[in-house]
mmCIF file of C-alpha atoms in Angstrom:
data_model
loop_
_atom_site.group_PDB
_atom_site.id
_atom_site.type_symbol
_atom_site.label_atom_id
_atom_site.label_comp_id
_atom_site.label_asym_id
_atom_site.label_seq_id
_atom_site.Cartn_x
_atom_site.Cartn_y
_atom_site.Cartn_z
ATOM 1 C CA UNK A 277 -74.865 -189.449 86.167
ATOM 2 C CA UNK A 278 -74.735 -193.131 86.191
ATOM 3 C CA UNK A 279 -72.427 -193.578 88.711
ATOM 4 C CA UNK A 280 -74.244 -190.531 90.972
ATOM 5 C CA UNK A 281 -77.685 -193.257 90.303
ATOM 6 C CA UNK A 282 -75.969 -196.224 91.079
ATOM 7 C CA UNK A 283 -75.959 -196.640 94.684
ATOM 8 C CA UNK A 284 -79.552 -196.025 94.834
ATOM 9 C CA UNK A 285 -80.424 -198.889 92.568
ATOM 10 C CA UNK A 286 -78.152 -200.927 94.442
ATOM 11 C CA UNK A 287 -79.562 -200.453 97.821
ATOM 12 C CA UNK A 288 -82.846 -201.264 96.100
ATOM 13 C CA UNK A 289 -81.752 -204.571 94.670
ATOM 14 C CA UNK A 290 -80.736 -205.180 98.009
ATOM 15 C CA UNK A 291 -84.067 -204.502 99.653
ATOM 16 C CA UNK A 292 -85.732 -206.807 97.137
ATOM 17 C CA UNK A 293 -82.931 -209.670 97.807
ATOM 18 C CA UNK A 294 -83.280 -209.197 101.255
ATOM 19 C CA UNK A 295 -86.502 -210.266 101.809
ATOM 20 C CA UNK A 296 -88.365 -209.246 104.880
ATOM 21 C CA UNK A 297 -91.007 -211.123 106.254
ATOM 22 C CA UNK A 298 -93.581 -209.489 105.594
ATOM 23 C CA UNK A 299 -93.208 -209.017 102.020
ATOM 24 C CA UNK A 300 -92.909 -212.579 102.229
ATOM 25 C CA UNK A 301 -96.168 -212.743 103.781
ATOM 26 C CA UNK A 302 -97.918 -210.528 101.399
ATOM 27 C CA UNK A 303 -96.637 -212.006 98.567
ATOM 28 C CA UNK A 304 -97.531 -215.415 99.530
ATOM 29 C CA UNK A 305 -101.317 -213.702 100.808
ATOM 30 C CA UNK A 306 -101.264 -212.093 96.984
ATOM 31 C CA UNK A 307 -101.155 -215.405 95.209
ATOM 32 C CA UNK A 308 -103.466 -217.769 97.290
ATOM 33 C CA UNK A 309 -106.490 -215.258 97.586
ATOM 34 C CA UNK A 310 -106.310 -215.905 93.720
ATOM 35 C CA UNK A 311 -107.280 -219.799 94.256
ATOM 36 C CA UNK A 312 -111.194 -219.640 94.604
ATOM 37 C CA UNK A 313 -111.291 -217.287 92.191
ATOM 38 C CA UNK A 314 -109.385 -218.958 89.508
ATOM 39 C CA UNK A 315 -111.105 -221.960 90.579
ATOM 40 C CA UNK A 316 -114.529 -221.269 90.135
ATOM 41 C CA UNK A 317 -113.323 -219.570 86.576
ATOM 42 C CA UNK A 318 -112.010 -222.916 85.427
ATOM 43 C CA UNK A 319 -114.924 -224.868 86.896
ATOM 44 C CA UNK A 320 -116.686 -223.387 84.821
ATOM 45 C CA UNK A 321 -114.711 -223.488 81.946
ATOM 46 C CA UNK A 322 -114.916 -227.060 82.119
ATOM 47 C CA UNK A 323 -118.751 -227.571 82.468
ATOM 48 C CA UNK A 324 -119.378 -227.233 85.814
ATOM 49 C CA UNK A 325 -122.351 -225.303 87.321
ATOM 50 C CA UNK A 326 -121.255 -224.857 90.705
ATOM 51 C CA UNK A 327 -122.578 -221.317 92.179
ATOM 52 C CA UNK A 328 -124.688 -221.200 89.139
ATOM 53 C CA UNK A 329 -128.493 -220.892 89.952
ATOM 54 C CA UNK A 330 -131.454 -222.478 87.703
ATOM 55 C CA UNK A 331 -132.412 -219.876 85.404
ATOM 56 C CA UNK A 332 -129.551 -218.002 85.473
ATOM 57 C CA UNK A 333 -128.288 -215.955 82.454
ATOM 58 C CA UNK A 334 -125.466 -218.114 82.029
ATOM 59 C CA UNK A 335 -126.461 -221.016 81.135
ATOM 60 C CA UNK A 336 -128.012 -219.144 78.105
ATOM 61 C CA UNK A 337 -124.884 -218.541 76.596
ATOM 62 C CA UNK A 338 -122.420 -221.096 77.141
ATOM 63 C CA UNK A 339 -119.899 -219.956 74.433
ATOM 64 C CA UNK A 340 -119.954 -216.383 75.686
ATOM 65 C CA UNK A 341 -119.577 -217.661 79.128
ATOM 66 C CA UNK A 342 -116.113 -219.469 78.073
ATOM 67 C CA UNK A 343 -114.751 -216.561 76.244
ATOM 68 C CA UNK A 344 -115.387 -214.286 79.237
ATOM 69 C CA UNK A 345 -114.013 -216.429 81.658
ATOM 70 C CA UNK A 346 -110.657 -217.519 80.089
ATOM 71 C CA UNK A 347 -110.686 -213.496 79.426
ATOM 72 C CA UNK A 348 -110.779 -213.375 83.666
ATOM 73 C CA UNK A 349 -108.394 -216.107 84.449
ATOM 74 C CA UNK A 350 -106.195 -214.978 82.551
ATOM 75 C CA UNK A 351 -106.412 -211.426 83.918
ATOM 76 C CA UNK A 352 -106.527 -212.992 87.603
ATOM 77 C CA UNK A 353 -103.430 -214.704 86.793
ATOM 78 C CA UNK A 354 -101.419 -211.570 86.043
ATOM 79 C CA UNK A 355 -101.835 -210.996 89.989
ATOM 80 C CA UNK A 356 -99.619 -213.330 90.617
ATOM 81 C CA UNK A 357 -97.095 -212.472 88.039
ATOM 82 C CA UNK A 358 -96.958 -209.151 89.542
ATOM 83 C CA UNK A 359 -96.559 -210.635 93.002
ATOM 84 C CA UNK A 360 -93.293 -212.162 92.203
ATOM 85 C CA UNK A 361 -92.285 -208.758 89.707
ATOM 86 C CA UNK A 362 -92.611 -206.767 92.525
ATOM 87 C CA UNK A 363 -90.465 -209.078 95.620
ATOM 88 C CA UNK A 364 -87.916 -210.411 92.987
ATOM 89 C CA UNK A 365 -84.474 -208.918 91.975
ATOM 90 C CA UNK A 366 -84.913 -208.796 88.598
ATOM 91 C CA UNK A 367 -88.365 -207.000 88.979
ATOM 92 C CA UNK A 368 -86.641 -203.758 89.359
ATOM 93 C CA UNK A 369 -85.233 -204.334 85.508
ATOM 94 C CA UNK A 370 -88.401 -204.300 84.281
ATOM 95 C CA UNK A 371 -89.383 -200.918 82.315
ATOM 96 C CA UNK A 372 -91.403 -198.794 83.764
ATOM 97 C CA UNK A 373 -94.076 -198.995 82.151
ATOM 98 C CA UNK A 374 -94.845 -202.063 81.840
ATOM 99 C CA UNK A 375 -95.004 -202.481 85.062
ATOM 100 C CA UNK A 376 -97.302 -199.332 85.952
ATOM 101 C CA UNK A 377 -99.646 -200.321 83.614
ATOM 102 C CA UNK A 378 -100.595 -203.785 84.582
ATOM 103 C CA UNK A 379 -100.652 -202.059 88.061
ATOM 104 C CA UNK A 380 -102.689 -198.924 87.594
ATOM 105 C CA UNK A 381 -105.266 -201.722 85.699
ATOM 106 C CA UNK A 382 -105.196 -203.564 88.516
ATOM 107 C CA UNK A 383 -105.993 -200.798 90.568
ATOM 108 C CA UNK A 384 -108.664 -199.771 88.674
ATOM 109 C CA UNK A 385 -110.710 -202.963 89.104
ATOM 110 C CA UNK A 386 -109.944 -203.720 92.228
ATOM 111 C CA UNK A 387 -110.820 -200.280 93.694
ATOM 112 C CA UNK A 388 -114.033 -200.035 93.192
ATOM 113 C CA UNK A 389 -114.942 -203.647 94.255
ATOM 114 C CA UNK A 390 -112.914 -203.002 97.797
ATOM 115 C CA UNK A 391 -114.815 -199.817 98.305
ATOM 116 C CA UNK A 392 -118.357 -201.513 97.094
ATOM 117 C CA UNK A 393 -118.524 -204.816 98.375
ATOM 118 C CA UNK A 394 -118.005 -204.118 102.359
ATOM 119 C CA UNK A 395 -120.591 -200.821 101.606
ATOM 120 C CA UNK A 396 -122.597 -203.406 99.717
ATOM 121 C CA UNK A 397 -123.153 -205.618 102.834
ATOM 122 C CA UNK A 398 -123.758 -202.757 105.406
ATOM 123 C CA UNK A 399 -126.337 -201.300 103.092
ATOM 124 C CA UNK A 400 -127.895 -204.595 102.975
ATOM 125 C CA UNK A 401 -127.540 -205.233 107.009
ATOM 126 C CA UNK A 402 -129.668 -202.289 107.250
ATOM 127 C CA UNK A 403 -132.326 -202.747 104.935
ATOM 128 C CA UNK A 404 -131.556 -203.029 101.408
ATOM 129 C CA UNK A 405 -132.075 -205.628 98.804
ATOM 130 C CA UNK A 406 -129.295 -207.465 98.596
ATOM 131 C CA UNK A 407 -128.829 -209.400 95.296
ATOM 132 C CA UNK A 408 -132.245 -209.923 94.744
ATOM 133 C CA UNK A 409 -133.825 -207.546 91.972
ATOM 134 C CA UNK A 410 -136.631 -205.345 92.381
ATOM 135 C CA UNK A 411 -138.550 -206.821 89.725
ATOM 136 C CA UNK A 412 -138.059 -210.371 90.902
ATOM 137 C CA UNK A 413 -135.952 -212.023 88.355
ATOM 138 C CA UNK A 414 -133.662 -214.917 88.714
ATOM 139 C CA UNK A 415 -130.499 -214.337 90.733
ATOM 140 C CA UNK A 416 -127.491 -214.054 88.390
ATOM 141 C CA UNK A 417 -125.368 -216.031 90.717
ATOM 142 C CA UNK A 418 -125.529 -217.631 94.308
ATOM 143 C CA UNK A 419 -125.133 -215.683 96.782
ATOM 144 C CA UNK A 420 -122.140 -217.568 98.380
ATOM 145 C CA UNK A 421 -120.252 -216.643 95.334
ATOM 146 C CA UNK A 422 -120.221 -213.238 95.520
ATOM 147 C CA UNK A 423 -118.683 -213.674 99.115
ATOM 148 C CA UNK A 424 -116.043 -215.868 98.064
ATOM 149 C CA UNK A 425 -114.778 -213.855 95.244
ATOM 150 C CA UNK A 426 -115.071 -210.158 95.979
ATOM 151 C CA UNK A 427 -113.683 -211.234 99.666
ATOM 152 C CA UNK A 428 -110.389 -212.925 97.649
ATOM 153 C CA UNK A 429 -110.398 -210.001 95.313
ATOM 154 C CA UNK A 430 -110.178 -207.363 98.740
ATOM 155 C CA UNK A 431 -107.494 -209.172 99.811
ATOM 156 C CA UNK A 432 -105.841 -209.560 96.333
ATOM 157 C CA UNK A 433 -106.064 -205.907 96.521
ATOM 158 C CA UNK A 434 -104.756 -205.256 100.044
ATOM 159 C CA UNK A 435 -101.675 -207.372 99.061
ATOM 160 C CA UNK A 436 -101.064 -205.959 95.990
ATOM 161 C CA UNK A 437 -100.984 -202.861 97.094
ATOM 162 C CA UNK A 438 -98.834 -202.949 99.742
ATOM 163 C CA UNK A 439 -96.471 -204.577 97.636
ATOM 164 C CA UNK A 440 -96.483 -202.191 95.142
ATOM 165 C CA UNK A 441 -96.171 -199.238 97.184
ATOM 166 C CA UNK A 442 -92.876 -200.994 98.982
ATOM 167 C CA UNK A 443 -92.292 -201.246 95.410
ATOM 168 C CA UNK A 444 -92.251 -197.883 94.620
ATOM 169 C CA UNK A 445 -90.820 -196.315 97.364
ATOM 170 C CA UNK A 446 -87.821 -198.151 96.262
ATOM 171 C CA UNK A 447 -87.661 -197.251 93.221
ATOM 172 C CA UNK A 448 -89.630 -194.469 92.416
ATOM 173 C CA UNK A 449 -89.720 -192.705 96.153
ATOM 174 C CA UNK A 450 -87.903 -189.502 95.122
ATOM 175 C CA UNK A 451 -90.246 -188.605 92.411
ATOM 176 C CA UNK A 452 -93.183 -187.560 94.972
ATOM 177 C CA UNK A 453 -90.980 -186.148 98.030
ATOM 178 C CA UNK A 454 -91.662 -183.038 99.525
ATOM 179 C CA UNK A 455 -95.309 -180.825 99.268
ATOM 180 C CA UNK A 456 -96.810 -179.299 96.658
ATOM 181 C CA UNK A 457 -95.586 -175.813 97.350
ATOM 182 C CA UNK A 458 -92.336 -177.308 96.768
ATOM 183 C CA UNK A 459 -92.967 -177.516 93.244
ATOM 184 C CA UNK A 460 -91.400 -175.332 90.490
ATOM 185 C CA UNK A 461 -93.373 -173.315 89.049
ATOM 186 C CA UNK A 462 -92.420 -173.965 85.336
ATOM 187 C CA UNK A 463 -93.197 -177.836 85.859
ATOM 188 C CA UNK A 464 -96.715 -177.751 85.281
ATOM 189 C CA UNK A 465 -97.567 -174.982 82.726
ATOM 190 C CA UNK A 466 -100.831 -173.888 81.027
ATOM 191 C CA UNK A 467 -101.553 -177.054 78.963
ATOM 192 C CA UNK A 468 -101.523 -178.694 81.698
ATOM 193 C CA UNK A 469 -104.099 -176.770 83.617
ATOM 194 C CA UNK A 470 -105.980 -176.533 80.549
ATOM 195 C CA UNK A 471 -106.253 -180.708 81.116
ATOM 196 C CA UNK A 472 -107.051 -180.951 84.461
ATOM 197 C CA UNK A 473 -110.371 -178.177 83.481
ATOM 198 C CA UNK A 474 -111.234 -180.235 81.117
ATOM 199 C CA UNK A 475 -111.254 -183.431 82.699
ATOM 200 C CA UNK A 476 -113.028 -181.588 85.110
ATOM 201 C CA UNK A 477 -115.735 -179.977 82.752
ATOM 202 C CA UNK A 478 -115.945 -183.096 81.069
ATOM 203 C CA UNK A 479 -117.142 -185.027 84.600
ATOM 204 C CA UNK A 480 -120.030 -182.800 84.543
ATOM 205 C CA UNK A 481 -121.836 -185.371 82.522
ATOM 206 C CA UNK A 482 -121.320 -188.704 83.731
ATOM 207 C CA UNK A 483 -120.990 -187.435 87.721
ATOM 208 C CA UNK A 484 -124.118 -185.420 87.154
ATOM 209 C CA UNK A 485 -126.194 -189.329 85.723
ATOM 210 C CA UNK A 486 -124.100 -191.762 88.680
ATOM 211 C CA UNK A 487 -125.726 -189.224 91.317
ATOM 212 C CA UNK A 488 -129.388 -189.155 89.920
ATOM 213 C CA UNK A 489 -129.198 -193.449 89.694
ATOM 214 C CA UNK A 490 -127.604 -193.418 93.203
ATOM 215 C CA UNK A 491 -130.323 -191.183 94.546
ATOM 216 C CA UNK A 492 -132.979 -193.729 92.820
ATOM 217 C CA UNK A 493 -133.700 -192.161 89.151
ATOM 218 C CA UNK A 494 -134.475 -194.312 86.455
ATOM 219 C CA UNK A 495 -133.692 -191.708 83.283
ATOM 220 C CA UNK A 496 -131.496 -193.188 81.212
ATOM 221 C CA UNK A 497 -132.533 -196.912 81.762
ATOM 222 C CA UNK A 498 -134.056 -199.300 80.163
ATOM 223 C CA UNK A 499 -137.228 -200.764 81.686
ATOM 224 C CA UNK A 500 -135.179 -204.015 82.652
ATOM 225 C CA UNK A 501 -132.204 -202.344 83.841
ATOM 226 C CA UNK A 502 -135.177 -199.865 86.210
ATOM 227 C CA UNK A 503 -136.575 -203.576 87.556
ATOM 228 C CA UNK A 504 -133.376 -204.915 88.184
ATOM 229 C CA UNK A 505 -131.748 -202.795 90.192
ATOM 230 C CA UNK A 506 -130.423 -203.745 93.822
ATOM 231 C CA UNK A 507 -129.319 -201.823 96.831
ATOM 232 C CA UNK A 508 -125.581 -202.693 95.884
ATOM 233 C CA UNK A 509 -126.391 -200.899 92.283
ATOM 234 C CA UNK A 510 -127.317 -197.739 94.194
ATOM 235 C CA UNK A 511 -123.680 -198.319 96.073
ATOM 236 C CA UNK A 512 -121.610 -198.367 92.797
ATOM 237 C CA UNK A 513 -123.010 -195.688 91.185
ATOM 238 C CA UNK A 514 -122.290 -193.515 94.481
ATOM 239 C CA UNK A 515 -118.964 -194.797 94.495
ATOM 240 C CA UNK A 516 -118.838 -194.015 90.455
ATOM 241 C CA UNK A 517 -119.359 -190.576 91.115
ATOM 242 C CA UNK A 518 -116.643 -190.730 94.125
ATOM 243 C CA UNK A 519 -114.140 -191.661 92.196
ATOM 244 C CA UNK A 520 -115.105 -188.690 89.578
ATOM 245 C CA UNK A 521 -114.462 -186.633 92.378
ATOM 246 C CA UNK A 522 -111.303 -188.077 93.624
ATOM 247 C CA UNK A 523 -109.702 -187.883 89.621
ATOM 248 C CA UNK A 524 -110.621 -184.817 89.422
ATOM 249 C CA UNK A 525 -109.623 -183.210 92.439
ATOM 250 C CA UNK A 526 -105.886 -184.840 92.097
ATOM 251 C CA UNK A 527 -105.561 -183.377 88.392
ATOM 252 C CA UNK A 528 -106.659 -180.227 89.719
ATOM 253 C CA UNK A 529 -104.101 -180.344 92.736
ATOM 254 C CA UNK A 530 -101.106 -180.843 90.747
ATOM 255 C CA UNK A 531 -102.205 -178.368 87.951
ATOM 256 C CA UNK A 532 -103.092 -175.625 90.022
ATOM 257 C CA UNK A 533 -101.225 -175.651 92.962
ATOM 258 C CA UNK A 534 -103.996 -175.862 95.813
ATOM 259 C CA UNK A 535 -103.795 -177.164 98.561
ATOM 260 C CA UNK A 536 -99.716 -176.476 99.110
ATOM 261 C CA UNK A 537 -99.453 -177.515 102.522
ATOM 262 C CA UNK A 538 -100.146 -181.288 100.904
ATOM 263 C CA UNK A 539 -97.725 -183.762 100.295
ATOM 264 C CA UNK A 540 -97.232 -184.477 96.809
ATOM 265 C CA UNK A 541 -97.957 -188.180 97.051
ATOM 266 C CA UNK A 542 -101.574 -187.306 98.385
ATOM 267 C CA UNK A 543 -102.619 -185.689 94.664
ATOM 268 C CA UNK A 544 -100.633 -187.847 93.202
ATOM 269 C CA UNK A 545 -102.674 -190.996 94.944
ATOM 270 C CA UNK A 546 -105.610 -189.115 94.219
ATOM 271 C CA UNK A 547 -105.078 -189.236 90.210
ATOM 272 C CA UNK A 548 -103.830 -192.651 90.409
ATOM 273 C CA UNK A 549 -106.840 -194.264 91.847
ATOM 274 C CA UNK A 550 -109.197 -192.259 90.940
ATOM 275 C CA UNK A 551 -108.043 -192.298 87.007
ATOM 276 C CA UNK A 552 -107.556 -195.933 87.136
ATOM 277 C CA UNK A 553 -111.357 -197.085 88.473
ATOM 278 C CA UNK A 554 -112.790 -194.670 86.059
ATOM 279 C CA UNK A 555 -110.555 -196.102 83.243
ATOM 280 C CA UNK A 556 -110.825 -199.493 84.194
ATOM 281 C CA UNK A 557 -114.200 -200.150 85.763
ATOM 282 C CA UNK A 558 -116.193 -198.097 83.006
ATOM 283 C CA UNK A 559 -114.194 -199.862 79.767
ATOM 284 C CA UNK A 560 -114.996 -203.372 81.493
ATOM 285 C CA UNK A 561 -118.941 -202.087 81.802
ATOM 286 C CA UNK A 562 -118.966 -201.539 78.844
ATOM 287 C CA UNK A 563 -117.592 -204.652 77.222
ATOM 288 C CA UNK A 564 -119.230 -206.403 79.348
ATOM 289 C CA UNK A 565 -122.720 -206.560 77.108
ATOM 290 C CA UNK A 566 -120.605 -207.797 73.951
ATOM 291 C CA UNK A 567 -120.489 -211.444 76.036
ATOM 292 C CA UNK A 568 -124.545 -211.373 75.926
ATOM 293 C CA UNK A 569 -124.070 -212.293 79.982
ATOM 294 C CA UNK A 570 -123.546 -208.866 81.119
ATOM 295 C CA UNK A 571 -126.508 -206.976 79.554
ATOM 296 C CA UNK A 572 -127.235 -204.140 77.038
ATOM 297 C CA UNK A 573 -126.186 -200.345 78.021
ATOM 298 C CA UNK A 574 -128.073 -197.545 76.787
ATOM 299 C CA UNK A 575 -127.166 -194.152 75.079
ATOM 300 C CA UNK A 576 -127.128 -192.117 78.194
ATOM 301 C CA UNK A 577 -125.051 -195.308 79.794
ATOM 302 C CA UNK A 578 -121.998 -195.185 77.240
ATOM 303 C CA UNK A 579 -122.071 -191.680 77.162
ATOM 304 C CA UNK A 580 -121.005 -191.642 80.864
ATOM 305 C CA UNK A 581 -118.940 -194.588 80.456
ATOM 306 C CA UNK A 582 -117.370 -192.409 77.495
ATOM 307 C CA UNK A 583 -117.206 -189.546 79.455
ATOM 308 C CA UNK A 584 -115.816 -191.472 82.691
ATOM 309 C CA UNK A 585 -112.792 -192.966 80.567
ATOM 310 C CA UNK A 586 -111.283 -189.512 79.175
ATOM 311 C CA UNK A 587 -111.951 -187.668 82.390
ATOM 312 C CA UNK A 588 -109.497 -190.969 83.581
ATOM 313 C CA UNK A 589 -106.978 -190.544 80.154
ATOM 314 C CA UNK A 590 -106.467 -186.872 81.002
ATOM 315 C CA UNK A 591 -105.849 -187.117 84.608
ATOM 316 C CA UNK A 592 -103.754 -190.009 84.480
ATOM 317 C CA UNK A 593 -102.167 -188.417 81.327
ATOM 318 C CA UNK A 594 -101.369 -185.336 83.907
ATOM 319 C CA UNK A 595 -100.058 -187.550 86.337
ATOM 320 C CA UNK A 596 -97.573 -189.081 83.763
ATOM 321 C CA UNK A 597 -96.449 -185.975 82.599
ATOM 322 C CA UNK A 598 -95.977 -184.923 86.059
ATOM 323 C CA UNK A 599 -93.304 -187.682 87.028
ATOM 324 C CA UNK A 600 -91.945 -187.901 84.044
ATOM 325 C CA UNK A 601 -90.620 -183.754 84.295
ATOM 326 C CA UNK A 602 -89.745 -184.531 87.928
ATOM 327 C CA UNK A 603 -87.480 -187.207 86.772
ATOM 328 C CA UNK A 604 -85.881 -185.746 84.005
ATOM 329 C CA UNK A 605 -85.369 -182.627 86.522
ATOM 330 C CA UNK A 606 -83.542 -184.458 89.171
ATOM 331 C CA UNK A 607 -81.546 -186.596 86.711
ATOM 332 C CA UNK A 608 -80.351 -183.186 85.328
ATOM 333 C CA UNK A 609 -79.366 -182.120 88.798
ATOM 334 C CA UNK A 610 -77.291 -184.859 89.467
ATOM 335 C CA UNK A 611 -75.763 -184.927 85.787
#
């Protein structure tokens, strides 16, 4: 078995020597868009109040402020150490999973902030209102900064990504060939359809409160959080409930069997980015009010944010189980 696997690790160590250009390219695109980010991050670190408005939040809790930004610059950081894991040699030595998980984080956070931020801006080209509140409060940050890091963090995440999904096709390329009607049957069995329905029961909740605060409702806030809302709050809880949608559906694909005409990547993309923002973006909403920056959530909040993170466990729990049977079935077929 290890000699039939050989040759395919070899030609992939050979890819990765071997350079092209553009990997080049996007790794070297990966690691500068970090600069302004990490930065402003350290800027501030040190004292500085550049970007930083009079009256801001912020400068209310200066301790906080440190902790959550070292927290950030240190998670920026890892971008770059996955740059070089994924265009060096000894990158495809690396486990498995410890390289999937850094990478389906940074998927999850850097989804929904690709998707938001450019819907952000049209919404506000047309009419909306922008970053200042409807009740009138102070601006959390200037608006320059917003541009400068969510534009470094879209290309962070274009670079990335690409990389990763050379990456994979390398190493991991077999494991989603072919369409889902392809698939034995006896792969995915009952518990695993069991999952995927109730990922998708448990949605219910949390899709059902994203899509009455994208539509404009107020239950479930606080009077503050009611005021403060902008037109790009409106955005991410549409794109909140998008994501439900796109978790959900993938689970459901690979349990069930619909859509058989599909590749199997498509689901499998589908689980994978839709698990990851729900994972990632809810768990850092809500830890996000224990730095006294980010503000308080309510009950009916964390119980979506709850909800949103095991609809993500289950379906990227089905996605894991899912590869992992594929590649113990091929290894035995080539034992």
């Amino acid at each position: 078995m290890s000699q039939t696997l050989a040759p395919a690790l070899e030609t992939a160590q050979q890819r990765a020597v071997g350079l092209s250009r553009a990997r080049r390219a996007l790794r070297a695109v990966a690691i500068v868009s970090c600069v302004p980010y990490l930065s402003l991050k350290v800027a501030w670190i040190a004292g500085s109040r550049v970007g930083i408005p009079d009256g801001s939040s912020l400068l209310e809790h200066r301790a906080s402020m440190a902790v959550a930004n070292s927290v950030t610059v240190f998670m920026d950081a890892g971008v770059i150490v996955l740059a070089l894991v994924l265009t060096r040699p000894w990158g495809l030595r690396v486990p498995a999973w410890l390289l999937a998980l850094p990478a389906w984080v940074a998927t999850g956070l850097l989804a929904p902030i690709m998707a938001g931020f450019p819907l952000q801006l049209a919404v506000d080209a047309l009419g909306g209102t922008a970053d200042t509140p409807v009740g009138g409060g102070e601006p959390f940050l200037d608006a320059w900064v917003f541009g400068v890091v969510y534009s470094g963090f879209i290309v962070q995440g274009l670079a990335l990504g690409a990389l990763f999904v050379l990456y994979a096709r390398d190493r991991w390329g077999r494991l989603w060939e072919g369409r889902v009607w392809e698939l034995p049957v006896g792969v995915i069995g009952a518990a695993q359809r069991a999952v995927a329905v109730a990922a998708a029961v448990l949605a219910l909740l949390p899709l059902t409160a994203h899509l009455v605060w994208a539509c404009g409702g107020t239950v479930g806030l606080d009077e503050s959080q009611a005021a403060d809302r902008t037109s790009g709050f409106h955005v991410m809880e549409a794109l909140s409930a998008v994501f439900l949608a796109l978790a959900v559906t993938g689970g459901l694909l690979l349990a069930f069997r619909r859509g058989r005409a599909l590749p199997v990547r498509l689901p499998l993309a589908l689980a994978w980015v839709g698990s990851a923002a729900l994972v990632c973006w809810a768990g850092w909403l809500s830890l996000a009010p224990l730095t006294d920056v980010g503000g308080g959530t309510t009950p009916l909040m964390n119980l979506a944010y709850a909800g949103q993170m095991m609809v993500g466990i289950l379906v990227a729990c089905l996605g894991v189980h899912f590869l992992a049977e594929r590649s113990a079935s091929r290894k035995r077929r080539t034992a």
